[in-house]
Coordinates of C-alpha atoms in Angstrom, one line a residue:
X1 CA 4.6 4.7 10.3
X2 CA 1.6 2.3 10.8
X3 CA -0.4 2.4 13.2
X4 CA -2.3 -0.6 14.8
X5 CA -3.9 -1.5 17.5
X6 CA -3.3 -4.7 20.2
X7 CA -6.3 -6.3 22.1
X8 CA -5.7 -4.6 25.0
X9 CA -7.0 -1.0 23.3
X10 CA -9.9 -2.6 20.4
X11 CA -11.6 -4.3 24.1
X12 CA -12.0 -1.0 25.7
X13 CA -13.4 0.7 21.9
X14 CA -16.0 -2.6 21.5
X15 CA -17.3 -2.3 24.7
X16 CA -17.7 1.9 24.5
X17 CA -19.4 1.4 21.1
X18 CA -21.4 -1.5 23.2
X19 CA -22.2 0.8 25.9
X20 CA -23.1 4.0 23.2
X21 CA -25.3 1.1 21.3
X22 CA -27.2 0.3 24.3
X23 CA -27.8 4.4 25.5
X24 CA -29.6 5.0 22.5
X25 CA -31.9 1.4 22.0
X26 CA -32.7 2.3 25.4
X27 CA -33.6 6.1 24.7
X28 CA -35.2 4.5 21.5
X29 CA -37.6 2.1 23.9
X30 CA -38.1 4.8 25.7
X31 CA -39.4 7.1 23.4
X32 CA -41.4 4.3 21.8
X33 CA -43.1 3.0 24.7
X34 CA -44.2 6.9 25.2
X35 CA -46.2 6.1 22.0
X36 CA -47.3 2.6 22.0
X37 CA -48.8 1.8 26.5
X38 CA -51.4 3.4 27.2
X39 CA -50.0 4.5 30.2
X40 CA -46.6 3.8 30.0
X41 CA -44.9 3.8 33.7
X42 CA -42.9 0.9 35.5
X43 CA -42.9 -0.9 33.1
X44 CA -41.6 1.2 30.6
X45 CA -38.8 1.9 32.6
X46 CA -37.9 -1.9 33.1
X47 CA -37.7 -2.3 29.3
X48 CA -35.9 1.3 29.4
X49 CA -33.2 0.4 31.6
X50 CA -33.1 -3.4 30.7
X51 CA -32.3 -2.6 27.6
X52 CA -29.6 -0.3 28.7
X53 CA -28.1 -3.1 31.1
X54 CA -28.9 -5.9 28.8
X55 CA -29.0 -4.9 25.9
X56 CA -28.6 -8.6 24.2
X57 CA -31.8 -9.6 26.1
X58 CA -34.4 -7.3 27.2
X59 CA -34.1 -5.1 23.5
X60 CA -36.3 -8.7 21.5
X61 CA -38.1 -9.2 24.5
X62 CA -39.8 -5.9 23.9
X63 CA -39.3 -5.7 20.0
X64 CA -41.1 -9.5 19.7
X65 CA -43.3 -9.6 23.1
X66 CA -44.1 -6.6 24.4
X67 CA -43.8 -3.6 21.9
X68 CA -47.6 -3.2 20.3
X69 CA -48.1 -3.1 17.2
X70 CA -49.5 -0.8 14.8
X71 CA -48.1 2.4 13.2
X72 CA -46.9 5.8 15.0
X73 CA -49.3 9.1 14.5
X74 CA -49.4 12.3 16.1
X75 CA -52.6 13.2 17.9
X76 CA -54.2 16.1 15.9
X77 CA -54.9 17.6 20.1
X78 CA -52.0 16.9 22.4
X79 CA -49.6 17.0 19.7
X80 CA -48.3 13.9 21.1
X81 CA -47.6 10.4 19.7
X82 CA -49.7 8.0 19.8
X83 CA -51.0 4.3 17.8
X84 CA -52.8 5.7 14.9
X85 CA -55.3 1.7 14.9
X86 CA -56.7 3.2 18.4
X87 CA -60.0 4.9 18.1
X88 CA -59.0 7.8 20.9
X89 CA -55.6 9.3 21.2
X90 CA -53.5 7.2 24.5
X91 CA -52.3 10.2 25.9
X92 CA -56.1 12.6 25.1
X93 CA -59.0 10.4 24.3
X94 CA -59.4 12.7 22.1
X95 CA -60.7 10.9 19.1
X96 CA -58.7 9.8 15.7
X97 CA -59.8 9.0 12.3
X98 CA -58.3 5.5 13.2
X99 CA -56.9 3.2 10.6
X100 CA -57.1 -0.6 10.1
X101 CA -55.5 -2.8 12.1
X102 CA -51.7 -3.8 10.4
X103 CA -52.1 -6.7 8.5
X104 CA -47.7 -6.7 8.1
X105 CA -45.1 -6.7 10.1
X106 CA -42.2 -4.3 10.6
X107 CA -38.8 -2.8 11.2
X108 CA -39.4 -3.5 14.9
X109 CA -40.0 -7.8 14.4
X110 CA -37.3 -7.8 11.8
X111 CA -35.2 -5.9 13.9
X112 CA -35.7 -7.6 17.2
X113 CA -35.0 -10.8 15.2
X114 CA -32.2 -9.8 14.2
X115 CA -30.3 -8.8 17.4
X116 CA -31.5 -12.4 18.6
X117 CA -29.2 -13.2 15.5
X118 CA -25.9 -10.7 16.2
X119 CA -26.2 -10.3 19.6
X120 CA -27.7 -12.7 22.0
X121 CA -26.6 -15.9 20.4
X122 CA -23.0 -15.0 19.9
X123 CA -23.5 -14.2 23.3
X124 CA -25.2 -17.5 24.0
X125 CA -22.7 -19.3 22.1
X126 CA -19.7 -17.9 23.4
X127 CA -21.0 -18.7 27.5
X128 CA -21.9 -22.2 26.8
X129 CA -18.2 -22.1 25.6
X130 CA -19.8 -23.5 22.0
X131 CA -17.1 -21.5 19.9
X132 CA -17.6 -22.0 15.5
X133 CA -14.8 -23.9 15.0
X134 CA -13.6 -26.3 12.4
X135 CA -15.0 -29.4 14.8
X136 CA -18.3 -31.0 12.9
X137 CA -20.2 -31.1 16.2
X138 CA -20.2 -27.8 17.5
X139 CA -20.9 -26.6 13.9
X140 CA -23.5 -28.5 13.6
X141 CA -25.3 -27.4 16.7
X142 CA -24.6 -23.4 16.1
X143 CA -25.4 -23.7 12.5
X144 CA -29.0 -26.1 13.3
X145 CA -30.0 -23.8 15.8
X146 CA -29.3 -20.6 14.5
X147 CA -31.9 -21.7 11.5
X148 CA -33.9 -23.6 13.1
X149 CA -34.9 -19.9 15.5
X150 CA -34.7 -18.2 11.9
X151 CA -37.6 -20.5 10.9
X152 CA -39.1 -20.1 14.8
X153 CA -39.1 -16.7 15.5
X154 CA -40.1 -15.5 11.1
X155 CA -43.2 -17.9 12.5
X156 CA -44.0 -16.8 15.5
X157 CA -44.0 -13.1 14.4
X158 CA -46.6 -13.7 11.3
X159 CA -48.6 -16.0 13.5
X160 CA -48.2 -15.4 16.9
X161 CA -47.8 -11.7 16.1
X162 CA -50.1 -10.4 12.9
X163 CA -52.2 -13.8 12.7
X164 CA -51.2 -14.1 9.1
X165 CA -50.7 -17.3 7.4
X166 CA -47.1 -19.0 6.6
X167 CA -47.4 -18.6 3.0
X168 CA -46.9 -14.7 4.4
X169 CA -43.2 -14.9 4.4
X170 CA -43.3 -17.4 1.3
X171 CA -43.2 -20.8 3.3
X172 CA -46.2 -22.1 0.3
X173 CA -45.6 -25.2 -2.1
X174 CA -48.0 -23.1 -4.5
X175 CA -47.3 -24.8 -7.9
X176 CA -43.8 -25.6 -6.4
X177 CA -42.8 -27.4 -9.8
X178 CA -42.4 -24.6 -12.2
X179 CA -40.7 -22.9 -8.9
X180 CA -38.0 -25.5 -8.2
X181 CA -37.5 -25.5 -12.1
X182 CA -37.4 -21.7 -11.7
X183 CA -34.9 -22.6 -8.9
X184 CA -32.6 -25.0 -10.6
X185 CA -32.5 -22.6 -13.9
X186 CA -31.6 -19.4 -11.8
X187 CA -29.0 -21.7 -9.6
X188 CA -27.1 -22.6 -12.5
X189 CA -26.5 -18.9 -14.1
X190 CA -25.3 -17.6 -10.6
X191 CA -22.6 -19.8 -10.8
X192 CA -21.0 -17.9 -13.3
X193 CA -22.4 -14.5 -12.0
X194 CA -20.2 -15.3 -8.8
X195 CA -17.1 -16.4 -10.1
X196 CA -17.1 -12.9 -12.3
X197 CA -18.2 -10.9 -9.6
X198 CA -15.4 -12.3 -7.6
X199 CA -12.9 -11.8 -10.0
X200 CA -14.2 -8.4 -10.2
X201 CA -13.7 -7.3 -6.7
X202 CA -9.9 -8.7 -6.8
X203 CA -9.7 -6.0 -9.7
X204 CA -11.1 -3.5 -8.2
X205 CA -9.7 -3.9 -4.6
X206 CA -6.1 -4.6 -6.7
X207 CA -6.4 -0.9 -7.9
X208 CA -5.9 0.0 -4.2
X209 CA -3.6 -2.2 -2.4
X210 CA -2.2 -3.3 -5.6
X211 CA -3.4 -6.9 -7.2
X212 CA -1.3 -9.8 -5.5
X213 CA -2.0 -8.4 -2.2
X214 CA -5.9 -8.7 -2.8
X215 CA -5.2 -12.2 -4.5
X216 CA -3.6 -12.8 -1.1
X217 CA -7.1 -11.5 0.9
X218 CA -9.6 -12.9 -1.4
X219 CA -7.6 -16.5 -1.0
X220 CA -7.7 -15.4 3.2
X221 CA -10.8 -16.0 2.9
X222 CA -11.6 -18.8 1.4
X223 CA -9.0 -20.0 4.3
X224 CA -10.8 -18.9 7.5
X225 CA -14.1 -20.3 6.2
X226 CA -15.2 -22.5 9.3
X227 CA -16.4 -24.8 6.4
X228 CA -13.9 -25.4 4.8
X229 CA -11.2 -26.5 7.3
X230 CA -14.3 -29.3 8.0
X231 CA -14.2 -30.8 4.6
X232 CA -10.1 -30.7 4.0
X233 CA -10.1 -32.9 7.0
X234 CA -11.1 -36.2 7.5
X235 CA -14.9 -36.9 6.9
X236 CA -16.7 -40.2 6.9
X237 CA -19.2 -40.9 4.1
X238 CA -22.1 -40.7 6.2
X239 CA -20.2 -37.2 7.9
X240 CA -19.5 -35.9 4.3
X241 CA -23.5 -36.4 3.7
X242 CA -24.7 -34.7 6.3
X243 CA -21.9 -31.5 5.5
X244 CA -24.0 -31.3 2.8
X245 CA -27.1 -31.6 4.2
X246 CA -26.9 -29.0 6.6
X247 CA -25.8 -26.5 3.9
X248 CA -27.0 -26.5 1.1
X249 CA -31.1 -27.7 2.5
X250 CA -31.3 -26.8 6.4
X251 CA -28.9 -22.9 5.9
X252 CA -31.0 -22.0 2.7
X253 CA -34.3 -22.6 3.8
X254 CA -33.4 -20.6 7.6
X255 CA -31.4 -18.3 5.4
X256 CA -33.6 -17.9 3.0
X257 CA -37.1 -17.6 5.7
X258 CA -35.5 -14.6 7.6
X259 CA -33.8 -12.4 4.9
X260 CA -35.9 -12.9 1.7
X261 CA -39.3 -13.3 4.1
X262 CA -38.8 -11.8 7.3
X263 CA -36.2 -8.8 6.4
X264 CA -37.4 -8.5 2.7
X265 CA -40.8 -8.7 3.5
X266 CA -40.4 -6.4 6.4
X267 CA -38.8 -3.9 3.9
X268 CA -41.1 -3.9 1.0
X269 CA -43.9 -1.4 1.8
X270 CA -40.7 1.3 0.9
X271 CA -40.9 -0.3 -2.3
X272 CA -39.4 -3.6 -3.8
X273 CA -36.4 -2.0 -5.6
X274 CA -35.8 -0.8 -2.6
X275 CA -36.5 -3.4 0.1
X276 CA -33.8 -5.5 -2.8
X277 CA -30.9 -3.2 -2.9
X278 CA -31.5 -2.8 1.7
X279 CA -31.6 -6.9 1.9
X280 CA -29.0 -7.8 -0.6
X281 CA -26.9 -5.2 1.6
X282 CA -27.5 -6.3 4.8
X283 CA -27.1 -10.1 3.8
X284 CA -23.7 -9.2 2.6
X285 CA -22.4 -7.0 5.5
X286 CA -23.6 -10.5 7.8
X287 CA -20.9 -12.1 6.3
X288 CA -18.4 -9.9 6.8
X289 CA -16.4 -10.5 4.3
X290 CA -14.7 -7.8 1.4
X291 CA -13.3 -9.3 -1.2
X292 CA -17.0 -11.9 -1.4
X293 CA -18.7 -8.3 -0.6
X294 CA -19.5 -8.2 -4.3
X295 CA -20.8 -11.8 -4.8
X296 CA -22.6 -12.6 -2.0
X297 CA -24.7 -9.0 -2.8
X298 CA -25.5 -10.2 -6.6
X299 CA -26.8 -13.2 -4.9
X300 CA -28.9 -11.2 -2.8
X301 CA -30.0 -9.0 -5.2
X302 CA -31.0 -12.0 -7.6
X303 CA -32.6 -14.6 -4.2
X304 CA -35.0 -11.0 -3.4
X305 CA -35.8 -10.2 -7.1
X306 CA -37.0 -14.2 -7.1
X307 CA -39.1 -14.2 -4.2
X308 CA -40.9 -11.2 -5.2
X309 CA -41.7 -12.8 -9.3
X310 CA -42.8 -15.7 -7.5
X311 CA -43.6 -15.6 -3.7
X312 CA -42.4 -18.6 -2.4
X313 CA -38.8 -19.3 -1.2
X314 CA -38.9 -22.3 -3.3
X315 CA -37.0 -21.2 -6.4
X316 CA -34.7 -19.0 -3.6
X317 CA -33.6 -21.5 -1.4
X318 CA -32.8 -23.8 -4.4
X319 CA -30.6 -21.4 -5.7
X320 CA -29.0 -20.6 -2.8
X321 CA -28.5 -24.5 -2.6
X322 CA -26.8 -25.3 -5.4
X323 CA -24.5 -21.9 -4.8
X324 CA -23.3 -23.7 -1.5
X325 CA -23.2 -27.2 -3.6
X326 CA -20.4 -25.9 -5.6
X327 CA -18.9 -24.3 -3.3
X328 CA -18.9 -27.3 -1.3
X329 CA -17.5 -29.4 -4.3
X330 CA -14.8 -26.6 -5.6
X331 CA -13.4 -26.9 -1.4
X332 CA -13.4 -30.8 -2.0
X333 CA -12.0 -31.2 -5.4
X334 CA -9.7 -27.8 -5.1
X335 CA -11.3 -25.8 -7.9
X336 CA -9.7 -22.7 -8.9
X337 CA -13.4 -21.0 -9.2

């Protein structure tokens, strides 16, 4: 007998999960603020309580605005956590062998921006009734706002909070002809790689659920693609041109600034290999696909390595754009890639 949940069961479960996440986030804000604020008091209570009751608003505001930057270390005198780049402990005023001010953003800012896109923006979209449907106008509005925010918030982090140049997140045209050529060459090579990875994923999934069902799952994921519904509908020449610009230029720029520039940049303090693996897993995970998880994961690895080697987002944006262009052409021409 197969057990399944109906909508009435799923909603309470989702609400309970959100409440639990909010409670954990509020507890973390309280702990983190105790170490960062000189005199934690009413202000910290507001941030913690606000995160508990309105996480989509208060958590990103705390991480991206109110939270003092810097690494936390334990005071040798009182043993409490405190900012390591201060001359004295925030709690007992004991002198510290302090670090220099941080010259790189960390996971706090990366998580703050991620919350905006994974939680805050969907809440706003639902509130305004702008669902991501096969309506070109609504899809365009959501995509433009989302990718503009990707760039704007990343620039705010590097410029506003850390006083760094845009090149810190890969927004540099240094040696752009070479980066452009590299992107075009690698982009062409990733097409057969993605096709092969999808077929491998279907076969691997076939061992678990049967090959016919795995192939049906792959087709279903293609069919659920909002872009497919738009491209298979009636479009004028101007509308088709706009879709190509949106999908092959604006989306690659926004997503590369976020996933490679900001996320990979925050993780790179671990190691290039660790940053590549985690950023690629995150890139694949947010697409919420099963069969196509492996192709997206491999593409994320390629994009991170290319960014690491070139130091610019030009090549990753070109590779991303080429992959999206091939997807558009496949839908328009009914290619079975």
